[in-house]
mmCIF file of N, CA and C in Angstrom:
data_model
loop_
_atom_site.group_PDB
_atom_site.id
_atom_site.type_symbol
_atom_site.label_atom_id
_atom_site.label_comp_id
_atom_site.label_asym_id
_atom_site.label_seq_id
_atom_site.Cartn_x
_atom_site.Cartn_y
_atom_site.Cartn_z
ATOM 1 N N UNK A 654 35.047 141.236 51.289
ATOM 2 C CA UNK A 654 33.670 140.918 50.970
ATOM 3 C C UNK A 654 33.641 139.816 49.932
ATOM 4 N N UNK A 655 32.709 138.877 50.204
ATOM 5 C CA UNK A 655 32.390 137.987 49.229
ATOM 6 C C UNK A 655 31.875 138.471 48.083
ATOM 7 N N UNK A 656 31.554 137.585 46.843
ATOM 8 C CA UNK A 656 31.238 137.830 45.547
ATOM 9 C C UNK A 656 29.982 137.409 45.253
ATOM 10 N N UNK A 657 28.745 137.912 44.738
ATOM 11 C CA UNK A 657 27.707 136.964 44.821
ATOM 12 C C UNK A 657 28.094 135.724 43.753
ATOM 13 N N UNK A 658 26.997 134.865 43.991
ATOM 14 C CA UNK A 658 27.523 133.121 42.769
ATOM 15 C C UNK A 658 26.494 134.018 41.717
ATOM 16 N N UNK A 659 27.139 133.925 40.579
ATOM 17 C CA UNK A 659 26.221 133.811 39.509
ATOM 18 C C UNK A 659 25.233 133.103 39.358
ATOM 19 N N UNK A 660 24.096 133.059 39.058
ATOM 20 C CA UNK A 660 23.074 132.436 38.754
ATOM 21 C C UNK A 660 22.824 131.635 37.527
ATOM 22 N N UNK A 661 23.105 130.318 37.306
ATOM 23 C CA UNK A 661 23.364 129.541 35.951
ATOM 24 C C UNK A 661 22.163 129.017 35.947
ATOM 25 N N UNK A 662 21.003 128.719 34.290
ATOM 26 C CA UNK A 662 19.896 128.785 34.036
ATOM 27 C C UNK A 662 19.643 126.898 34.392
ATOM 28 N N UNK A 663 20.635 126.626 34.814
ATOM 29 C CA UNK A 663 20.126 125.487 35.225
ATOM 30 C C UNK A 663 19.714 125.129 36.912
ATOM 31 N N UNK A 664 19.934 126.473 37.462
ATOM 32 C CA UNK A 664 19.815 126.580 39.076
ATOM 33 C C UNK A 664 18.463 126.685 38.858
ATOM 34 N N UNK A 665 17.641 126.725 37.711
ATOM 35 C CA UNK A 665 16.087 127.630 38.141
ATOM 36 C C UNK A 665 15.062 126.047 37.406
ATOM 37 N N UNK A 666 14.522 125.729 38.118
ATOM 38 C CA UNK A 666 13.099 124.713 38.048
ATOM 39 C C UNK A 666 12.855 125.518 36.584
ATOM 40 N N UNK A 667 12.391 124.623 35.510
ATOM 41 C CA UNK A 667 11.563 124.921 34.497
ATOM 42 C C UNK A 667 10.010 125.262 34.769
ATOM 43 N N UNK A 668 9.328 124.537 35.756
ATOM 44 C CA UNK A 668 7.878 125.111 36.382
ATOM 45 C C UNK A 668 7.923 125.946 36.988
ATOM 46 N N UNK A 669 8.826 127.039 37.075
ATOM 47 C CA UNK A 669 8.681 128.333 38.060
ATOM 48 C C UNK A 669 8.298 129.928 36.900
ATOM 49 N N UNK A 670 8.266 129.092 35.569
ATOM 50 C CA UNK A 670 8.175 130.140 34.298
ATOM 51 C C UNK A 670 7.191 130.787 35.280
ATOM 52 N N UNK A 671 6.921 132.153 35.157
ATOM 53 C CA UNK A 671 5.396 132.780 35.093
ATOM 54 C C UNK A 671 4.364 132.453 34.674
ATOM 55 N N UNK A 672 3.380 132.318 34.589
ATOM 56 C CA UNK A 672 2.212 132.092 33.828
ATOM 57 C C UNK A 672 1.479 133.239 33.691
ATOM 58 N N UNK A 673 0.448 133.507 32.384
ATOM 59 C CA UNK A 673 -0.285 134.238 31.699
ATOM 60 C C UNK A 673 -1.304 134.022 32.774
ATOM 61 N N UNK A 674 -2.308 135.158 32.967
ATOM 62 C CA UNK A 674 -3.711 135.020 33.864
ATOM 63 C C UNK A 674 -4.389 134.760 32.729
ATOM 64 N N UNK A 675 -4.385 134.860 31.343
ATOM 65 C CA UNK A 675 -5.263 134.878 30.698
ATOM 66 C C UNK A 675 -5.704 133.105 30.778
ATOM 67 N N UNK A 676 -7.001 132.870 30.674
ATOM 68 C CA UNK A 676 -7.293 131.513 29.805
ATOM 69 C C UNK A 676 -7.292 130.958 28.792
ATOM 70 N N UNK A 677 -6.372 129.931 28.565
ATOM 71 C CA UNK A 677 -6.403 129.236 26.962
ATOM 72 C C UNK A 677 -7.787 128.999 26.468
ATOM 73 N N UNK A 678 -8.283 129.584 25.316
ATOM 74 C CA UNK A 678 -9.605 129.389 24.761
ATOM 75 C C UNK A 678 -8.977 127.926 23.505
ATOM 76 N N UNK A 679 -9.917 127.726 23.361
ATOM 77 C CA UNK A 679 -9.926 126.507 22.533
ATOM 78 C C UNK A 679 -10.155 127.791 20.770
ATOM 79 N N UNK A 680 -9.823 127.108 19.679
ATOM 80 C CA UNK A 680 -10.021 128.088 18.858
ATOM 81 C C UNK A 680 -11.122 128.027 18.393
ATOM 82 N N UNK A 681 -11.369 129.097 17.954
ATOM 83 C CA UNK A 681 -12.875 128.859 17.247
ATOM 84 C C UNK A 681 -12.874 128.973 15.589
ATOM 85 N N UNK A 682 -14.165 128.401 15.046
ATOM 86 C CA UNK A 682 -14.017 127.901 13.959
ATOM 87 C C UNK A 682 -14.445 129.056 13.476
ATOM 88 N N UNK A 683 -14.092 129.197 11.818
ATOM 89 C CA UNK A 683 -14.620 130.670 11.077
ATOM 90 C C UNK A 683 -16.066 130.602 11.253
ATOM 91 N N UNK A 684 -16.019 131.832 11.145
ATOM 92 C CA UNK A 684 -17.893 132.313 10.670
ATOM 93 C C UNK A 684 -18.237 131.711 9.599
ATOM 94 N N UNK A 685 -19.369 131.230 8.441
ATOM 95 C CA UNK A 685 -20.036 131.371 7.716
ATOM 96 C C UNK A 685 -20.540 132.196 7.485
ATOM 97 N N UNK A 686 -20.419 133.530 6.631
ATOM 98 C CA UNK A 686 -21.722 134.742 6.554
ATOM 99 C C UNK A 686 -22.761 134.064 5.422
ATOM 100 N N UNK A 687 -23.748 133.563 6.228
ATOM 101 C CA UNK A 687 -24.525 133.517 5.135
ATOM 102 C C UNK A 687 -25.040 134.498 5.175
ATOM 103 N N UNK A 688 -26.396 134.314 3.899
ATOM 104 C CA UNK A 688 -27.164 135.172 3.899
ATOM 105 C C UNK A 688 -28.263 135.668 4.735
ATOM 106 N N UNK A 689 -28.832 134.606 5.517
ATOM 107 C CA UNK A 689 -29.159 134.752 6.976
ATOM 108 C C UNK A 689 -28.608 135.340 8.025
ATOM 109 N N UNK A 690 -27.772 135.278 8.343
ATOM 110 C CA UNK A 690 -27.137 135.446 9.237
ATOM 111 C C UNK A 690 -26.487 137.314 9.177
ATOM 112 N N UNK A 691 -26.301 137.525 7.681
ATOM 113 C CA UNK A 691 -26.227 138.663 7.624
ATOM 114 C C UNK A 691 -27.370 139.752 7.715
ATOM 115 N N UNK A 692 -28.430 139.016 7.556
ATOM 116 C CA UNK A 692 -29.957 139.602 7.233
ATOM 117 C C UNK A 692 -30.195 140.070 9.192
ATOM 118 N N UNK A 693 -29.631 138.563 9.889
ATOM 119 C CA UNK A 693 -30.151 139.216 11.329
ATOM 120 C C UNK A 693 -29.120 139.946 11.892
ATOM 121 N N UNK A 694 -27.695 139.900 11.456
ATOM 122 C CA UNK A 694 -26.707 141.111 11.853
ATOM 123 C C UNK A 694 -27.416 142.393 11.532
ATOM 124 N N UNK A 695 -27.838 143.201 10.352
ATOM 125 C CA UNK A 695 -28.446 144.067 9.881
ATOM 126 C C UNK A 695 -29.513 144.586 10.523
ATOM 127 N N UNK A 696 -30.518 143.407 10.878
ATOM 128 C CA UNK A 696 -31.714 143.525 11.564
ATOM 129 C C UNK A 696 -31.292 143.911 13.233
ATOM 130 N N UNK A 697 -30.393 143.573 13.676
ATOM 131 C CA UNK A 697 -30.176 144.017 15.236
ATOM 132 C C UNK A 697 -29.408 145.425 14.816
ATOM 133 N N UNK A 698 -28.366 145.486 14.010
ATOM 134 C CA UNK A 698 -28.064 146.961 13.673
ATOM 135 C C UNK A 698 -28.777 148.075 13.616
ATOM 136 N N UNK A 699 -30.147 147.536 13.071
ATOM 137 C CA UNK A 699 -31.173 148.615 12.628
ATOM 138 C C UNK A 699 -32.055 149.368 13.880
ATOM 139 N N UNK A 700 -31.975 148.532 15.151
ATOM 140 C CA UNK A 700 -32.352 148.660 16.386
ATOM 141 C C UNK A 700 -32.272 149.877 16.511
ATOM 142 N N UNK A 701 -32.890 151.297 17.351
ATOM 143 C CA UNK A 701 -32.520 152.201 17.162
ATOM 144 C C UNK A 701 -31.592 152.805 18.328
ATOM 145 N N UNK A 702 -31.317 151.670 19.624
ATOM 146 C CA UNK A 702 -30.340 151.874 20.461
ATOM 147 C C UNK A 702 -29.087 151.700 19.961
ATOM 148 N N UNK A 703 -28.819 150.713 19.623
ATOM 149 C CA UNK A 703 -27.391 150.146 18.595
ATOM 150 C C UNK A 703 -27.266 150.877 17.342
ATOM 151 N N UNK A 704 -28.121 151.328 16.588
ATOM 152 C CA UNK A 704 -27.794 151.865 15.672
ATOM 153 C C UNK A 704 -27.106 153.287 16.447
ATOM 154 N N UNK A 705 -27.736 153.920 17.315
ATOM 155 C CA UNK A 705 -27.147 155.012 17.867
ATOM 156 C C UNK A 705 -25.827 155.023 18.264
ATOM 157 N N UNK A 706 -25.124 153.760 18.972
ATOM 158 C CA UNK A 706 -23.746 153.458 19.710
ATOM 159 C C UNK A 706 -23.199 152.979 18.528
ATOM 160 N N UNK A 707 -23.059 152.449 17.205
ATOM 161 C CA UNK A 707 -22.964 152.194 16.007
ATOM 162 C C UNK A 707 -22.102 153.296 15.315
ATOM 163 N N UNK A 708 -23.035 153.960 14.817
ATOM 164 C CA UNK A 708 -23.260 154.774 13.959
ATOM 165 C C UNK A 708 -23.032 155.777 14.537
ATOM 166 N N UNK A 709 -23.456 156.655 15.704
ATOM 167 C CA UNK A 709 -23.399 157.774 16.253
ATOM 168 C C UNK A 709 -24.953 158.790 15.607
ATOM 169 N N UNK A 710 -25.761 158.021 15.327
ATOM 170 C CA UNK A 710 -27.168 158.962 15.329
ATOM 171 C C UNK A 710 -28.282 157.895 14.670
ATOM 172 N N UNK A 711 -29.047 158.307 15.369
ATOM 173 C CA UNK A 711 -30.363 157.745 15.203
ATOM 174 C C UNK A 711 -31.729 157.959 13.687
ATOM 175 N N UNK A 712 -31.044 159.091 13.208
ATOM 176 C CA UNK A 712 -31.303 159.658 11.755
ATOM 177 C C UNK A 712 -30.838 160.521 11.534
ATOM 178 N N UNK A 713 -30.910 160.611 9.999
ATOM 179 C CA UNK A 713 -30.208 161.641 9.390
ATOM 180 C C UNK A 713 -30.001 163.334 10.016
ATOM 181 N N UNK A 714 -31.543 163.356 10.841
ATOM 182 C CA UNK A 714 -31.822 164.842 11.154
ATOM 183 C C UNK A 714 -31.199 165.441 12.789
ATOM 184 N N UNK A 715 -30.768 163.947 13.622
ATOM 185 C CA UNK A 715 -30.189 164.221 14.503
ATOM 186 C C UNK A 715 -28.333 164.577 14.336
ATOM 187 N N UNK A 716 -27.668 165.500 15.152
ATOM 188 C CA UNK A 716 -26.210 165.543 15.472
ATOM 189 C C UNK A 716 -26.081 164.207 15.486
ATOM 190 N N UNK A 717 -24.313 163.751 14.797
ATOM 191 C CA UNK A 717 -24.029 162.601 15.806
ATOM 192 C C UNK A 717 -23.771 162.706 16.797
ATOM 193 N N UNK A 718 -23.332 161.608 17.273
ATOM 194 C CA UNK A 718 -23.569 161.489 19.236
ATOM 195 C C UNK A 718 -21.876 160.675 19.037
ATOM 196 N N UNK A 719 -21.259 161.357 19.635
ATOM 197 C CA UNK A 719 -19.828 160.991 19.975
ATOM 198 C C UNK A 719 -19.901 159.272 20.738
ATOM 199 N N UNK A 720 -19.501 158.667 20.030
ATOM 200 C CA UNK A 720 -19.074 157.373 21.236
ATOM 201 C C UNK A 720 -17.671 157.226 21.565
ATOM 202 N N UNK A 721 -17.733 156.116 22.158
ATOM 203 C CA UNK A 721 -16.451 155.636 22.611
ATOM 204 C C UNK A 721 -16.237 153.956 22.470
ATOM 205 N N UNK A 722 -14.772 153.953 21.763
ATOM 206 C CA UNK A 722 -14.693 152.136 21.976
ATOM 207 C C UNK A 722 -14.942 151.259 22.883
ATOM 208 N N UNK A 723 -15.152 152.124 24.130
ATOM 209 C CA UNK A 723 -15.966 150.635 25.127
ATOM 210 C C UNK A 723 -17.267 150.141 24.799
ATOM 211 N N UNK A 724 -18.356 151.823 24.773
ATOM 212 C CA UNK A 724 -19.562 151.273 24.439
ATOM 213 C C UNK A 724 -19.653 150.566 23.279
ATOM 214 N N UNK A 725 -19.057 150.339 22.121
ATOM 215 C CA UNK A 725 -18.880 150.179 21.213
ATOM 216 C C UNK A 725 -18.915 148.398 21.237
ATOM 217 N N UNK A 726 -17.651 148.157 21.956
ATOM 218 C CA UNK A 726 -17.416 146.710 22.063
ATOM 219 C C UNK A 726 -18.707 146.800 22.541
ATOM 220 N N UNK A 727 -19.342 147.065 23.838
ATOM 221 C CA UNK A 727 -20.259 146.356 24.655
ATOM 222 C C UNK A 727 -21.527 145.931 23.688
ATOM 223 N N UNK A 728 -21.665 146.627 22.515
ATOM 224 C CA UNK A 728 -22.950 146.410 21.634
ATOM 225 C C UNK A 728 -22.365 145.080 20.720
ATOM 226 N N UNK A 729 -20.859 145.713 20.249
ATOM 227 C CA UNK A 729 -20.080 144.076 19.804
ATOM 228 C C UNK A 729 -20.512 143.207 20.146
ATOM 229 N N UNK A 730 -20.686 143.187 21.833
ATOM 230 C CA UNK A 730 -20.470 142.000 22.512
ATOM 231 C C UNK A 730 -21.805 141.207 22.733
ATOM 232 N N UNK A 731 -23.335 142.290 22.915
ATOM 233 C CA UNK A 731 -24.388 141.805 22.706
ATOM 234 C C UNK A 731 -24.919 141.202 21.694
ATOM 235 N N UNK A 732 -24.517 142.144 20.522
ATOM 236 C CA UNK A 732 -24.604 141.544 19.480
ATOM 237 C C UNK A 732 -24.287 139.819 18.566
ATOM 238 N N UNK A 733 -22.908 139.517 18.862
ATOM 239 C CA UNK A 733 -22.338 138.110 19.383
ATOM 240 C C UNK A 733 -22.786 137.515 20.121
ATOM 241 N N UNK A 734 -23.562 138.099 21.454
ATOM 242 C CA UNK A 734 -23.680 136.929 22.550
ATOM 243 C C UNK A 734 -25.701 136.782 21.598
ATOM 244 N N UNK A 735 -26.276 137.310 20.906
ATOM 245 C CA UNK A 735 -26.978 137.071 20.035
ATOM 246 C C UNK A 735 -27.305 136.071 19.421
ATOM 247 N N UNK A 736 -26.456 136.303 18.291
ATOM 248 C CA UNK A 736 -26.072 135.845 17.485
ATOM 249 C C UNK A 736 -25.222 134.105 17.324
ATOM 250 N N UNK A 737 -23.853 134.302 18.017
ATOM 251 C CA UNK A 737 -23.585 133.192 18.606
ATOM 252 C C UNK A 737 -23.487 132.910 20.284
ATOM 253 N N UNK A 738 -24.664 132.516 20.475
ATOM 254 C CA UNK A 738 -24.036 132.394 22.116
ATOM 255 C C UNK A 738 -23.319 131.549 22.604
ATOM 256 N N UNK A 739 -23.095 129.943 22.113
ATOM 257 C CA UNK A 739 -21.743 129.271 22.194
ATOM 258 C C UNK A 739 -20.350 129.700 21.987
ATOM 259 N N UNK A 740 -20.388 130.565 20.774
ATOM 260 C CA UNK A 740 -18.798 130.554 20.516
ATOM 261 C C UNK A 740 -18.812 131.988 21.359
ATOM 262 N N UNK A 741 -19.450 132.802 21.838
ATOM 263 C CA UNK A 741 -19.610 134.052 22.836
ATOM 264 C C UNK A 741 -19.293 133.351 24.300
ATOM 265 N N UNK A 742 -19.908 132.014 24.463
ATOM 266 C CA UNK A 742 -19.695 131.946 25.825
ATOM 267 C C UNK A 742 -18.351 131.654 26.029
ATOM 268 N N UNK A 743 -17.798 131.057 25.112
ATOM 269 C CA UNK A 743 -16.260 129.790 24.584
ATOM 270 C C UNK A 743 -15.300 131.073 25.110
ATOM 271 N N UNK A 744 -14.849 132.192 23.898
ATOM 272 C CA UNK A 744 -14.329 133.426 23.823
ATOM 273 C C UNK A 744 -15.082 134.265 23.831
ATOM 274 N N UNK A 745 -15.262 135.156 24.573
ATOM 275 C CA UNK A 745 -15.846 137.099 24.228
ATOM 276 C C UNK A 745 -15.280 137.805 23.771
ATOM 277 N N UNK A 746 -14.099 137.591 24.082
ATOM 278 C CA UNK A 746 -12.770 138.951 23.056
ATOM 279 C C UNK A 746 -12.699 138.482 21.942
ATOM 280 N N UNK A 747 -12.635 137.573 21.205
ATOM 281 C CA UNK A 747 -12.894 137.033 19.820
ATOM 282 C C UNK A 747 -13.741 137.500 19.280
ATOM 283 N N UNK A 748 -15.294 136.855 20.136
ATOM 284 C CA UNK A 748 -16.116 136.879 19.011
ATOM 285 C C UNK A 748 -16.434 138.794 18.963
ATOM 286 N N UNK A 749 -16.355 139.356 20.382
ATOM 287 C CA UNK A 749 -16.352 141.150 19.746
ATOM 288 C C UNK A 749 -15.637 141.414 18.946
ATOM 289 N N UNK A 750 -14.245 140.894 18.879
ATOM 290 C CA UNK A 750 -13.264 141.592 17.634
ATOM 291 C C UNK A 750 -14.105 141.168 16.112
ATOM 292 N N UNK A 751 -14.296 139.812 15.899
ATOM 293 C CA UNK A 751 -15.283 139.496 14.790
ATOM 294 C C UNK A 751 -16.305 139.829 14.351
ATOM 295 N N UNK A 752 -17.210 140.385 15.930
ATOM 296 C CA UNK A 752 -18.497 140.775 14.989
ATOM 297 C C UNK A 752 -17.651 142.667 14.578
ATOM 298 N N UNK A 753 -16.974 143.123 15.761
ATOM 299 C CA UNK A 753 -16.647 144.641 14.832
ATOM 300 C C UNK A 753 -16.199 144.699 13.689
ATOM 301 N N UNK A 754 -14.948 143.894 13.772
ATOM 302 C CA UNK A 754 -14.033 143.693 12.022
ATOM 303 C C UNK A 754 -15.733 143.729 11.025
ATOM 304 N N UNK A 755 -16.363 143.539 11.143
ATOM 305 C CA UNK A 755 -17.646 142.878 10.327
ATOM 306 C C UNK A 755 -18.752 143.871 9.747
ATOM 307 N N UNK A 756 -18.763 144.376 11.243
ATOM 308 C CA UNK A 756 -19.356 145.356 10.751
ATOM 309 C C UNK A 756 -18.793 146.524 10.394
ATOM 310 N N UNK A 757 -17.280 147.083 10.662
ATOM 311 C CA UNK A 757 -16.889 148.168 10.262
ATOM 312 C C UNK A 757 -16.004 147.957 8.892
#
């Protein structure tokens, strides 16, 4: 029986790497928190749907309400697409990780 040939890293095309499915986003620039801007973060927080997926209750006198990190992002994500809808349209996984880091 024959031997197989070893495979030497110069037998293999450099364009055959794999590629990522993800898309290269361009980066985005920091936030500014102003004071505006924090006033209308607050003000959509205070909403009493989001405050519920938030927070987990709607006032003091209700149980909390168990969430989960999806719904969670998804208010992230409204919230951002809000707020910034350019740098939301640019990246979405960014700007949700930013507005959560933010608010939690």
């Amino acid at each position: 029986m024959g031997r197989r040939k070893k495979k030497n890293d110069g037998d293999t095309p450099a364009d055959t790497k794999p590629t990522s499915n993800r898309k290269a986003h361009p980066a985005l620039p920091p936030i500014n928190w102003t004071d505006e801007l924090v006033h209308q973060l607050l003000t959509i927080i205070e909403r009493p749907y989001i405050r519920k997926k938030i927070i987990g209750t709607e006032d003091g006198n209700e149980e909390p309400v168990k969430t989960d990190g999806a719904s969670k992002n998804c208010v992230y994500g409204e919230i951002a697409g809000e707020l910034f809808p350019e740098m939301y349209a640019t990246d979405s996984k960014s700007m949700i990780s930013r507005i959560g880091s933010k608010i939690s």
